[in-house]
Short mmCIF file of C-alpha atoms and ligand atoms in Angstrom, two decimals:
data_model
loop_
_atom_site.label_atom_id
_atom_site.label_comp_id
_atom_site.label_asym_id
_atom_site.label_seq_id
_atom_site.Cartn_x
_atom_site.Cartn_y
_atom_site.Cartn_z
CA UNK N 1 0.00 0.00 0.00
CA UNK N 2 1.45 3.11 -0.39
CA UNK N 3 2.77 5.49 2.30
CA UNK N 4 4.42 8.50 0.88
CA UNK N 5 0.82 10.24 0.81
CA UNK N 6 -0.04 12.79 2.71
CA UNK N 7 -3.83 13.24 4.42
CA UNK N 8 -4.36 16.00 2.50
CA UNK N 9 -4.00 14.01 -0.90
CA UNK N 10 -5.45 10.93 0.58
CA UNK N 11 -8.19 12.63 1.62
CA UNK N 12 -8.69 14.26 -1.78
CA UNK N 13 -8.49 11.05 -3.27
CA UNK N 14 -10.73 9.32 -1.15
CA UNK N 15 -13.49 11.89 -1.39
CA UNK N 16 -12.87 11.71 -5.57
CA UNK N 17 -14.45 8.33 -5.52
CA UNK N 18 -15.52 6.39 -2.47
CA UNK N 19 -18.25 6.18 -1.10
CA UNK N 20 -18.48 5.08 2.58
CA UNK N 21 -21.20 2.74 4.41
CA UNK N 22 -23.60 4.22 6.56
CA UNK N 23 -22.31 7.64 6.03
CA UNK N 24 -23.30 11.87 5.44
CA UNK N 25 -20.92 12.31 2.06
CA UNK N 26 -21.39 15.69 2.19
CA UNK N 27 -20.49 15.99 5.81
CA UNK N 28 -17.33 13.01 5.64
CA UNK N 29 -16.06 15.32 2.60
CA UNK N 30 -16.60 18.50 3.85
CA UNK N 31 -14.50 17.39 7.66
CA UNK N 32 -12.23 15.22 5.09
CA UNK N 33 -11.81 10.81 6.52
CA UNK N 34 -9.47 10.05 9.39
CA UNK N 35 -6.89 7.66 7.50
CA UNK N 36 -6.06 4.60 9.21
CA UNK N 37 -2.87 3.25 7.39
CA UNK N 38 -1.75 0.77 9.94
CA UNK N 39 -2.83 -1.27 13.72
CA UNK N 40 -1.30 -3.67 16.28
CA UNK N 41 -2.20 -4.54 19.60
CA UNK N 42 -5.11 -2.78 20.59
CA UNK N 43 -3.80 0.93 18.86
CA UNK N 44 -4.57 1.92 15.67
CA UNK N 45 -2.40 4.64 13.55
CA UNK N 46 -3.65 7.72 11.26
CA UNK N 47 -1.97 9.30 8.46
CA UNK N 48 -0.94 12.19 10.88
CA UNK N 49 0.87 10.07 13.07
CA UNK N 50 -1.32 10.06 15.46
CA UNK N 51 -1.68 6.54 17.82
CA UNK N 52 -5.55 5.50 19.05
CA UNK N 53 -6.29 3.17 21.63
CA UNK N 54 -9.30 1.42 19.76
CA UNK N 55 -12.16 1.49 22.22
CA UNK N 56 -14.68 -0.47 19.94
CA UNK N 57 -12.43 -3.28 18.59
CA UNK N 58 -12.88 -1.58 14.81
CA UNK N 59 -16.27 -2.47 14.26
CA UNK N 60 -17.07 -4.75 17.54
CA UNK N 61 -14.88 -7.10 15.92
CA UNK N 62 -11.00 -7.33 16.25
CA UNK N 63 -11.18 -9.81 19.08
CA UNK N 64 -7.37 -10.85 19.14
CA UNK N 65 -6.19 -7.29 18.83
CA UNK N 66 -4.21 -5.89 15.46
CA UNK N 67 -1.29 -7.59 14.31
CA UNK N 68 -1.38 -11.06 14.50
CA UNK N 69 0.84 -12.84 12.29
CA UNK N 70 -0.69 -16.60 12.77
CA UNK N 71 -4.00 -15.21 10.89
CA UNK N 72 -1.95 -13.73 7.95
CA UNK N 73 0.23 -16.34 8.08
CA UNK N 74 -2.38 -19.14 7.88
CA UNK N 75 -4.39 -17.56 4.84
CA UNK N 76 -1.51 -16.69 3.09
CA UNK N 77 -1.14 -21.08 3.10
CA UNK N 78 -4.67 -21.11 2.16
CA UNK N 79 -4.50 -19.13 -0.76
CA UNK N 80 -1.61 -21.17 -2.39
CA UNK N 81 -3.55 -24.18 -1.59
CA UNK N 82 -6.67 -23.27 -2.90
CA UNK N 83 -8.25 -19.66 -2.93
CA UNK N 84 -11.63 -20.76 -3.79
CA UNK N 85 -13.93 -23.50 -4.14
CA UNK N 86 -18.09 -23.66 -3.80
CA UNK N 87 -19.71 -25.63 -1.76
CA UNK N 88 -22.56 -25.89 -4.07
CA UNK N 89 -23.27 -28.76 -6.09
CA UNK N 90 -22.04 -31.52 -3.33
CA UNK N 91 -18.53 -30.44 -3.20
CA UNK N 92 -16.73 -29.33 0.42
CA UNK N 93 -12.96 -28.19 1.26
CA UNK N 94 -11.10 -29.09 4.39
CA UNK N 95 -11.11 -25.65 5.73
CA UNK N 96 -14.77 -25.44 5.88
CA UNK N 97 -15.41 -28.75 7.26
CA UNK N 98 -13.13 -28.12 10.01
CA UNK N 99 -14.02 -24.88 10.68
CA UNK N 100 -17.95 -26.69 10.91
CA UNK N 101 -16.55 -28.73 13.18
CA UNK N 102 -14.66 -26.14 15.19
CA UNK N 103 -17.58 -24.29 15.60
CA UNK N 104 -20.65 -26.88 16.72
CA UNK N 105 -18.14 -27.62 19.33
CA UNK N 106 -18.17 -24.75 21.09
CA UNK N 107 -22.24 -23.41 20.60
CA UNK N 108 -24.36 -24.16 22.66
CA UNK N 109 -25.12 -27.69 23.67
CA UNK N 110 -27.33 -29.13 20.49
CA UNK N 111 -26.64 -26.81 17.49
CA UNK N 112 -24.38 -28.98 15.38
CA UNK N 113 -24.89 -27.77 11.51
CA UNK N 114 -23.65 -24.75 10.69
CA UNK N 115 -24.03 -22.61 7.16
CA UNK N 116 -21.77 -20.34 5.87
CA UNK N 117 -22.22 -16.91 5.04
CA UNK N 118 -19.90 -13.62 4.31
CA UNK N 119 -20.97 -11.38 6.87
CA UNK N 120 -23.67 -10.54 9.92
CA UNK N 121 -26.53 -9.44 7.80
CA UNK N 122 -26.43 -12.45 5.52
CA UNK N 123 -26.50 -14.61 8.50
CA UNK N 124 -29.74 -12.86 9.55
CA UNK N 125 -31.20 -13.31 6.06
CA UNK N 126 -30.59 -16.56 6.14
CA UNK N 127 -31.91 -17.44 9.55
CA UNK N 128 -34.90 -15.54 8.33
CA UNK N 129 -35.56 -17.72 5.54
CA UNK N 130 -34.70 -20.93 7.22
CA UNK N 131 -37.19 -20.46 9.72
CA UNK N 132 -40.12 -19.88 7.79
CA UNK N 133 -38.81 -22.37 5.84
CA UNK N 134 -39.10 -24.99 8.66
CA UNK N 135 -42.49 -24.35 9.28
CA UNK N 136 -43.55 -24.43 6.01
CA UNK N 137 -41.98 -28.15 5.24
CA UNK N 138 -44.07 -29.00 8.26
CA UNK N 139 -47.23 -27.81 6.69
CA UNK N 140 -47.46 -24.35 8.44
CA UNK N 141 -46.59 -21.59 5.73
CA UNK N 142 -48.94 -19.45 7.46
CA UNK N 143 -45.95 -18.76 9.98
CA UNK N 144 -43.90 -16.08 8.76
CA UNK N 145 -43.84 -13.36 11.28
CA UNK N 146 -40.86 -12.62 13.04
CA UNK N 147 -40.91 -10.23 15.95
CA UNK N 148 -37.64 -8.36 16.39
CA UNK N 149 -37.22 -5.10 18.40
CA UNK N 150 -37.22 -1.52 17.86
CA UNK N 151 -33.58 -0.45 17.97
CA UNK N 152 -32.31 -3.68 17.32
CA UNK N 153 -29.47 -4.46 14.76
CA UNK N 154 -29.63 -6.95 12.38
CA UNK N 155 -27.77 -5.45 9.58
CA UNK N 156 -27.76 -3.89 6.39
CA UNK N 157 -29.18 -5.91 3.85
CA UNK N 158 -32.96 -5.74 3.42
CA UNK N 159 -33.78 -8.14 4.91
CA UNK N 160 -31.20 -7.04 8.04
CA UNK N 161 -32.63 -3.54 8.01
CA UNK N 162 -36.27 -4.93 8.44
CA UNK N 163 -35.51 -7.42 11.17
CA UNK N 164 -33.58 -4.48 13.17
CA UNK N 165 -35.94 -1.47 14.45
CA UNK N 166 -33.61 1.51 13.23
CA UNK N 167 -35.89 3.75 12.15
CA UNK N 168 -33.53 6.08 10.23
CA UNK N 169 -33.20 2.71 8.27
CA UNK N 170 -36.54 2.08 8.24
CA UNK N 171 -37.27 5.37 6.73
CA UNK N 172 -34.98 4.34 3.61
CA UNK N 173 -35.22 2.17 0.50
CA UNK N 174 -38.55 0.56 1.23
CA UNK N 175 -40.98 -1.07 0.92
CA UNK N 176 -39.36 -3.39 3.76
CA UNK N 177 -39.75 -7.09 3.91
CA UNK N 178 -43.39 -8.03 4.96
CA UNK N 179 -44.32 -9.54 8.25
CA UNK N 180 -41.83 -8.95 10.70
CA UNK N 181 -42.62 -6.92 13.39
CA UNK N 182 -41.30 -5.14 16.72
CA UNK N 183 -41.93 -4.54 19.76
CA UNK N 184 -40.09 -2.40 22.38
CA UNK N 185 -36.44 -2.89 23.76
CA UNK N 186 -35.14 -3.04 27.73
CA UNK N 187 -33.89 0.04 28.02
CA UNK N 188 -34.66 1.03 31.61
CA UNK N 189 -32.05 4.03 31.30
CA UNK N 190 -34.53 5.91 28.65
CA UNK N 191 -37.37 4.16 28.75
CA UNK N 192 -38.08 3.06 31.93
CA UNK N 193 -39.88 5.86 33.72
CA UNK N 194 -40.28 5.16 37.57
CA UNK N 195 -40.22 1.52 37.65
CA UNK N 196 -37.46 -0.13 38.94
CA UNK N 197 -35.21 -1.98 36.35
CA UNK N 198 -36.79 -5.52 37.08
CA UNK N 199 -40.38 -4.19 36.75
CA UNK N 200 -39.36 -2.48 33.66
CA UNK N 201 -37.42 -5.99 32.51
CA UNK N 202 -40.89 -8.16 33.19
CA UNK N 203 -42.50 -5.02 31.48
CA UNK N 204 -40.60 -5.17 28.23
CA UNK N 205 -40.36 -8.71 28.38
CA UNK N 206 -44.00 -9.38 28.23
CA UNK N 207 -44.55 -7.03 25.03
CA UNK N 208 -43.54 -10.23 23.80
CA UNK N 209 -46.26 -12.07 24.64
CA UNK N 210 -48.46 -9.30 23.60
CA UNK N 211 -46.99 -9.32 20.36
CA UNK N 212 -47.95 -12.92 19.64
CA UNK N 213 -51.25 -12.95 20.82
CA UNK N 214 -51.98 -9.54 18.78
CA UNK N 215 -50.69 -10.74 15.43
CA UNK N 216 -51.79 -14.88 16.71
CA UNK N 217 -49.36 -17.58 17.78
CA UNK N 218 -50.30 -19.52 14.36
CA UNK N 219 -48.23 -16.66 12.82
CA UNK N 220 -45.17 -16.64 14.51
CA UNK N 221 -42.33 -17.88 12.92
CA UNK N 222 -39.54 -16.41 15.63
CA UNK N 223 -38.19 -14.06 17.85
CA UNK N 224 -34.92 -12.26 16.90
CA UNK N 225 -33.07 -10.87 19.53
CA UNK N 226 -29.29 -10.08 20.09
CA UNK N 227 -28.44 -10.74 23.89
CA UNK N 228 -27.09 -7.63 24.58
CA UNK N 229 -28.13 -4.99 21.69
CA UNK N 230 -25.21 -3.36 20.68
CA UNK N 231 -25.28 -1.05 18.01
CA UNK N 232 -28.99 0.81 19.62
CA UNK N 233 -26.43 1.66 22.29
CA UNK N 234 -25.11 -1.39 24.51
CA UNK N 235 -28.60 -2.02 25.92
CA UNK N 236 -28.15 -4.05 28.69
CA UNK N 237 -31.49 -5.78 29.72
CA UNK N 238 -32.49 -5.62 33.60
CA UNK N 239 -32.06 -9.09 35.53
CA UNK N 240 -35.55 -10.33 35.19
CA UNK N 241 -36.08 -9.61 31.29
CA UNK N 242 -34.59 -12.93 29.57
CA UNK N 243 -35.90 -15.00 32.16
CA UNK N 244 -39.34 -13.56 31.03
CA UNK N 245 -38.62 -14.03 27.59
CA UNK N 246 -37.54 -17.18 28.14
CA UNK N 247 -40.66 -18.48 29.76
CA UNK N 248 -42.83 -16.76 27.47
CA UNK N 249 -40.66 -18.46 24.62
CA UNK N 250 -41.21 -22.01 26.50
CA UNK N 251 -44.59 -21.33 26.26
CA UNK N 252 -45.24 -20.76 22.61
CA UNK N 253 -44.53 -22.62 19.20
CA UNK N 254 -42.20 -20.29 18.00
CA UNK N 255 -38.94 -20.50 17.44
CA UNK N 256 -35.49 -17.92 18.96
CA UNK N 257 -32.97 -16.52 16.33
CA UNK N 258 -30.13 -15.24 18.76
CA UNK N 259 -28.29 -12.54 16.59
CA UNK N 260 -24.84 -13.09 18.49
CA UNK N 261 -22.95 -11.07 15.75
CA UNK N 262 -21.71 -8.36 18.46
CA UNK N 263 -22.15 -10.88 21.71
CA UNK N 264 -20.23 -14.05 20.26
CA UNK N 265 -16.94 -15.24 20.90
CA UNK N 266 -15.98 -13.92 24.34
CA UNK N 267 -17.68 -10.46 24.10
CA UNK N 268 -19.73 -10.94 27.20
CA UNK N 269 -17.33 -13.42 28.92
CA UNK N 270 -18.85 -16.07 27.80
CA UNK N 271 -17.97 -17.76 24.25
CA UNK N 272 -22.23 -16.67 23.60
CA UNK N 273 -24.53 -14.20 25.50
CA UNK N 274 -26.74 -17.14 25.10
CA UNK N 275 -24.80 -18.63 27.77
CA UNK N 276 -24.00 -15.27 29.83
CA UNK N 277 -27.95 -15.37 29.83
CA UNK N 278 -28.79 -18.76 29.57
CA UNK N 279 -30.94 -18.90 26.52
CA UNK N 280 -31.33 -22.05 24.07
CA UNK N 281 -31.54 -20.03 20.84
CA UNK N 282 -33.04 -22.68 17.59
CA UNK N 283 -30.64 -20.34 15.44
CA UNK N 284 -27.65 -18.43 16.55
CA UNK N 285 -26.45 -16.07 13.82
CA UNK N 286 -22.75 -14.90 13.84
CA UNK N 287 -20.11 -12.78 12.10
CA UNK N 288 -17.56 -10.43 13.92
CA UNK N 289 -15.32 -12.35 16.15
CA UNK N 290 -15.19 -15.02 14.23
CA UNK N 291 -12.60 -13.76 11.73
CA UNK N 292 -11.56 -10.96 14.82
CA UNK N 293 -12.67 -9.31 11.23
CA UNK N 294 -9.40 -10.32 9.29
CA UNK N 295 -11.45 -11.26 6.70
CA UNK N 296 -15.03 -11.09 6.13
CA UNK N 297 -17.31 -14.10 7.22
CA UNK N 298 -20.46 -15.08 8.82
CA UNK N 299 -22.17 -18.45 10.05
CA UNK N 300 -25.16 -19.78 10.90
CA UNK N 301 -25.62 -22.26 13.74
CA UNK N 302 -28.75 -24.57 13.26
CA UNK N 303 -30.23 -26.33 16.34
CA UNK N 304 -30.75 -30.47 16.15
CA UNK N 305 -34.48 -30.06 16.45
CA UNK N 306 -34.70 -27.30 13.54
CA UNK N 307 -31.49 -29.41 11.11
CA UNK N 308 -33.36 -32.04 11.68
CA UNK N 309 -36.76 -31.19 10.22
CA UNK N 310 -34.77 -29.18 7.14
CA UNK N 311 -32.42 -32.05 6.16
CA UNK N 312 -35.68 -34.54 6.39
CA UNK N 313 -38.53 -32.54 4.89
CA UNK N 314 -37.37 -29.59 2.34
CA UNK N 315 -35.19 -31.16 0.40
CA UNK N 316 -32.95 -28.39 -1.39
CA UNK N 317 -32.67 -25.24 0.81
CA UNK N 318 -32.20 -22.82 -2.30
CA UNK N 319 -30.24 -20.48 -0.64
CA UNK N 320 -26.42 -19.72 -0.62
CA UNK N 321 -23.74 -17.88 -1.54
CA UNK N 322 -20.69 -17.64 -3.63
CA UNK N 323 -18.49 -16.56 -0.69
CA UNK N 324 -20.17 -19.06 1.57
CA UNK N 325 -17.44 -20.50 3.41
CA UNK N 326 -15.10 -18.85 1.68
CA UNK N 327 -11.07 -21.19 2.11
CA UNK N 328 -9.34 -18.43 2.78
CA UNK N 329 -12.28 -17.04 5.62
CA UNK N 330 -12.34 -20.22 7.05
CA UNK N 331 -8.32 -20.29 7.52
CA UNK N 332 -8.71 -16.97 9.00
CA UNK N 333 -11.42 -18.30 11.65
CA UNK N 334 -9.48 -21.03 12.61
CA UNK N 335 -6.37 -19.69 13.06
CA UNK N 336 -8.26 -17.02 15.01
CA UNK N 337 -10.36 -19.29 17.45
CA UNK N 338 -6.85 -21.04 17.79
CA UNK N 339 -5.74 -17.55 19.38
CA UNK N 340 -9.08 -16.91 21.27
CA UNK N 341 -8.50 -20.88 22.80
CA UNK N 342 -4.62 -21.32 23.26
CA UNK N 343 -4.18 -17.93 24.90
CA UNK N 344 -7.65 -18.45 27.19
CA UNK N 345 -9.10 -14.98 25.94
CA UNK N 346 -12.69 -15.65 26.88
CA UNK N 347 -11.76 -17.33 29.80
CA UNK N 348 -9.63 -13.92 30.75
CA UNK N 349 -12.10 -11.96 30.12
CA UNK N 350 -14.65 -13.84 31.95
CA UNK N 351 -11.80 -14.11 35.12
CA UNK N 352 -9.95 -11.33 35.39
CA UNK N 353 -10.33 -8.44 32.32
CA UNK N 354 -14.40 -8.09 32.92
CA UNK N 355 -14.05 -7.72 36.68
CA UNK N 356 -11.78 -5.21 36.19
CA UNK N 357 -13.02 -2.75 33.43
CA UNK N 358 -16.48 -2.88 35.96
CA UNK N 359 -14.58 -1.35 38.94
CA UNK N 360 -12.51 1.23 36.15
CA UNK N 361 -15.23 1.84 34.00
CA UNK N 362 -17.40 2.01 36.41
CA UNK N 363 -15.82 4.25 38.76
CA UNK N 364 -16.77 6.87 35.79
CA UNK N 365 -20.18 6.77 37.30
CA UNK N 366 -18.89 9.76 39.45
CA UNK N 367 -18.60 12.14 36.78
CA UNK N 368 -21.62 15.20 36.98
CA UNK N 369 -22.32 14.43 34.09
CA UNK N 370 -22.73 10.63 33.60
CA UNK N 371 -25.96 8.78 34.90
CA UNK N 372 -24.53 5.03 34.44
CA UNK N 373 -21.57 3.29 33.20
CA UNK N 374 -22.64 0.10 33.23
CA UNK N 375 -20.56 -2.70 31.47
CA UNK N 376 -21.51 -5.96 30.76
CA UNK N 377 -18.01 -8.38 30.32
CA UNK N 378 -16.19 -6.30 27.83
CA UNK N 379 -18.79 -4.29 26.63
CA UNK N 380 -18.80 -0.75 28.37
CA UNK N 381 -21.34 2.52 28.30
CA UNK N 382 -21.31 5.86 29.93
CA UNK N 383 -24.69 7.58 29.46
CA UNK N 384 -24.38 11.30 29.45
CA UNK N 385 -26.84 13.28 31.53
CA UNK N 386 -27.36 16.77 32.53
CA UNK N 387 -29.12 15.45 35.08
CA UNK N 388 -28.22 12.28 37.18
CA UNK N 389 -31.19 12.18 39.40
CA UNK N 390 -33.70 12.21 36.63
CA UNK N 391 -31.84 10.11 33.90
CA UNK N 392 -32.58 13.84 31.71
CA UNK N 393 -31.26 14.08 27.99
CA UNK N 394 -29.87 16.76 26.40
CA UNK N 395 -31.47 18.85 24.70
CA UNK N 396 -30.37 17.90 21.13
CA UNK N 397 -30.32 14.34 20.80
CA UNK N 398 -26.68 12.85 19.55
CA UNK N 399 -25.22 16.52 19.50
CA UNK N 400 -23.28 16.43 22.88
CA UNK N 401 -22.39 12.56 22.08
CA UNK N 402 -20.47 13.44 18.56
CA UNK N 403 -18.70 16.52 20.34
CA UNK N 404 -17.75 13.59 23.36
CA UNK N 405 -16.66 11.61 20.77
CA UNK N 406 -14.65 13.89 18.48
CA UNK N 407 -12.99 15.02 21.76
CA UNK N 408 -12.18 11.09 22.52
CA UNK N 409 -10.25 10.26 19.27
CA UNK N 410 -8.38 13.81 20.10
CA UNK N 411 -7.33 12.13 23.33
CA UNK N 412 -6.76 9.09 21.94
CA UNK N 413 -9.15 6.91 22.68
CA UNK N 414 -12.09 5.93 19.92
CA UNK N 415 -15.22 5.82 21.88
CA UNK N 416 -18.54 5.20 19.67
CA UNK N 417 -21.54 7.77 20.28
CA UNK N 418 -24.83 6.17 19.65
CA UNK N 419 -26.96 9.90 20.23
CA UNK N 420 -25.77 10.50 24.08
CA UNK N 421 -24.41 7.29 25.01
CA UNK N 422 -20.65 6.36 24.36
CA UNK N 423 -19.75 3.02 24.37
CA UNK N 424 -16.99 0.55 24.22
CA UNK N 425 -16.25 -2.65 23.39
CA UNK N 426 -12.56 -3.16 23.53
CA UNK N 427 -10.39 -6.16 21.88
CA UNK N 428 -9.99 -9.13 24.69
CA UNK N 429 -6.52 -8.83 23.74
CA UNK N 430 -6.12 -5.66 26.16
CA UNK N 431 -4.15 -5.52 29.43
CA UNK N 432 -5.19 -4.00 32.21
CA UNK N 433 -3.17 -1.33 31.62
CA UNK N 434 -4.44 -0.74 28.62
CA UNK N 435 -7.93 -0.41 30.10
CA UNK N 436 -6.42 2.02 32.71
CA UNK N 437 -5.44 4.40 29.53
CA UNK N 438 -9.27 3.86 28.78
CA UNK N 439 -10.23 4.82 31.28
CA UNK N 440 -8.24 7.86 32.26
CA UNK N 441 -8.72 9.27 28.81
CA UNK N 442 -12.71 8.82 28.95
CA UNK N 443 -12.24 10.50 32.05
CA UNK N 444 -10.13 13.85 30.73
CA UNK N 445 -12.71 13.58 27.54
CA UNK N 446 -15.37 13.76 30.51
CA UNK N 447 -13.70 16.82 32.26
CA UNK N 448 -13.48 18.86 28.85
CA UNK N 449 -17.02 18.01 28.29
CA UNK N 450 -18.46 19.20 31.42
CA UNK N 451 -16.25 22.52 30.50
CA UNK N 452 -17.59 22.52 27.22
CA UNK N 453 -21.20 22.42 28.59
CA UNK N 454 -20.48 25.12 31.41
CA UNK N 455 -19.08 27.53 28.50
CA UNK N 456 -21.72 27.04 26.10
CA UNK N 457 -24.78 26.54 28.55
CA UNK N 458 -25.65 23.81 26.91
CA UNK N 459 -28.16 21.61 28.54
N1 PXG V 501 -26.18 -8.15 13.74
C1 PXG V 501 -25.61 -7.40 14.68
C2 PXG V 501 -26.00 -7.58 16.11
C3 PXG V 501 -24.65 -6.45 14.32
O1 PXG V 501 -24.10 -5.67 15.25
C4 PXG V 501 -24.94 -7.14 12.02
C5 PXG V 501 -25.86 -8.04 12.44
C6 PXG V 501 -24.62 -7.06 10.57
O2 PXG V 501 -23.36 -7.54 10.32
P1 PXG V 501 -22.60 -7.11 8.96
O3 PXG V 501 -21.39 -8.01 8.99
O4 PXG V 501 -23.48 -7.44 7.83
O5 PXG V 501 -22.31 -5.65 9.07
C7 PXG V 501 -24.31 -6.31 12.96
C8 PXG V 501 -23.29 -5.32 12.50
C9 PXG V 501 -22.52 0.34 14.63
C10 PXG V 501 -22.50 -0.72 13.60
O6 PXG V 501 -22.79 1.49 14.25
C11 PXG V 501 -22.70 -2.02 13.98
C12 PXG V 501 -22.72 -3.00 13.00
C13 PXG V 501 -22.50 -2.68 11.67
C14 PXG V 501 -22.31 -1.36 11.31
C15 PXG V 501 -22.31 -0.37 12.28
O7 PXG V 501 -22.29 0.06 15.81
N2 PXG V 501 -23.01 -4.28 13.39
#
């Protein structure tokens, strides 16, 4: 790649011809891109020099931290052995049968098939189309509702977009994908008024149940859920929510898609939120962590009762794609679960790294301006108040959380803003040192905010 650029022509370049995802042109052209030309360890570099502690892992993904050699090293073998191949038309490679196999042995108890996909939102689509799908081989094509939740994530495809409850997403490139629906999230920080969090929990919980019986239980396909949601903000349900969703799903003939894109492979100390919370998802979608995003991949873990009823009654499932378990992907996966197993990363996190960003992290709670700063293994939030008694927003939604974060990447530290919360979600790869910077630059960040908002008055 080359080097001898400087930001100013990079950024000229850039703004020439790309176009970014999820992205203001105008306004990304207009500031000009932050560069990133290189990483390792947790830091990444920009064309000014400057070195970032990354915060959000890139993109919630970079489990094993920047850098590592064995995942370069072991699709660089790949890709003289063989780039490519399909898996359509009854043929397999060895990297995707042992990355199959690598997988279904550490899901959850009873989910041993597992499709390939290139990335979060296709695993969505396809758990979307499986289960309708597997009611419809067993003579039910009347269910094809799925309930997801408003300000959920499920990606970017349409498919994705419907199944999450953006609504800036929503509001684009319809006519969305009929019959899914959503009902409200646990977010007892906004949303949950003077109840206490495990009131609110049973509260949101039981929209659930609403749901079904509104739309009829004959017309439920699934639930989608992620765990913890991550992208609406690091929403981290009260206590007594999955239990209630987890009755409530015993209860009916539907069936749980557990989008564990953000929450799978060590995220929440566990190798699944599933398991941090105990659920039995039917489908557990996932993408992320499992390449630490070295290369692009997703998968799709089927449950024994669902893979059953597929490989018995519907014959061809017409649905695949060219990248589906991609060689190369699949070298990348495996040498990267080799890093997240031989070096006990999720274990470490679980033990020692989680336990420890809660008391740092946490301690931020002090701040005037912060009403909670929860974290939930290595998943992290501070949620900026004016006013800490009464959970109050400011006054224009997202405005003080770009300035917080803008201020963050000056110190050195990316934070993500989602409107007035900032959140992290750091590689598992950090020390405790490392999470010490963290914290002490969210904490200067913090200091010049509450300045900020003193000089300007703004509330
Ligand atoms: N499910 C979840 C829970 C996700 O977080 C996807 C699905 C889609 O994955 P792909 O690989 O198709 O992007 C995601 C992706 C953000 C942000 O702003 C989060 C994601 C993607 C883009 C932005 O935090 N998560």
């Amino acid at each position: 790649m080359l080097t001898n650029q400087t930001t100013a022509q990079w950024r000229e370049r850039d703004a020439a011809h790309h176009w970014h995802p999820q992205s203001d042109m105008k306004e990304v052209n207009a500031h000009g891109s932050r560069i990133i030309t290189r990483a390792e360890g947790v830091y990444i570099h920009d064309s000014d020099g400057n070195k970032i502690l990354d915060g959000m892992a890139g993109l919630w993904c970079v489990m094993v931290g920047y850098g590592r050699k064995e995942i370069g090293a072991a699709v660089a073998r790949q890709m003289d052995e063989l780039p490519y191949y399909n898996l359509f038309f009854q043929c397999s490679h060895p990297p995707a049968t042992q990355l199959a196999e690598k997988i279904a042995s550490l899901t959850p108890p009873g989910m041993n098939k597992i499709f390939f996909t290139g990335s979060g939102s296709e695993s969505n689509d396809t758990a979307l189309r499986l289960v309708r799908t597997y009611w419809a081989v067993q003579g039910k094509p009347e269910k094809t509702i799925v309930i997801g939740r408003r300000n959920g994530y499920h990606g970017s495809t349409l498919a994705g977009v419907t199944l999450g409850g953006m609504k800036a997403m929503h509001e684009q490139g319809g006519p969305l994908v009929p019959d899914i629906t959503h009902i409200d999230q646990p977010y007892w920080y906004d949303e949950g008024g003077d109840l206490s969090p495990e009131e609110f929990g049973l509260k949101a919980a039981r929209a659930l149940e609403a749901e079904i019986d509104r739309v009829g239980e004959n017309r439920v396909a699934a639930f989608i859920a992620e765990p913890i949601q991550g992208a609406g903000g690091v929403i981290i349900p009260p206590s007594t929510y999955w239990p209630e969703v987890k009755r409530i799903l015993k209860e009916r003939e539907i069936l749980f898609i557990a989008d564990e894109v953000i929450c799978g492979f060590g995220r929440t100390g566990e190798w699944w939120g599933s398991t941090s919370f105990d659920l039995q998802p039917d489908v557990l979608c996932m993408a992320k962590g499992l390449t630490s995003g070295y290369l692009p991949m997703g998968a799709v873990a089927v449950a024994d009762r669902v893979s059953e009823v597929m490989y018995e009654k519907a014959g061809e499932f017409t649905h695949g794609y060219t990248y589906s378990g991609h060689p190369a992907a699949c070298a990348a996966a495996l040498a990267n679960i080799a890093i997240l197993e031989g070096e006990d990363l999720v274990g470490k996190a679980k033990r020692d790294l989680a336990p420890y960003l809660k008391e740092k992290w946490g301690a931020l709670a002090d701040h005037p301006l912060v009403g909670d700063a929860s974290t939930f293994g290595m998943l992290g939030k501070l949620e900026l108040t004016p006013n800490k008694k009464t959970r109050a927003r400011f006054a224009k939604p997202g405005r003080i959380g770009g300035w917080t974060r803008n201020r963050s990447i000056a110190n050195g530290l990316v934070m993500r803003a989602v409107r007035d919360s900032m959140i992290i979600s750091p590689p598992l790869s950090i020390t405790k040192a490392e999470i010490d910077e963290m914290a002490a630059k969210a904490l200067k960040t913090l200091d010049e905010l509450h300045r900020h908002v003193k000089e300007t008055g703004e509330i």
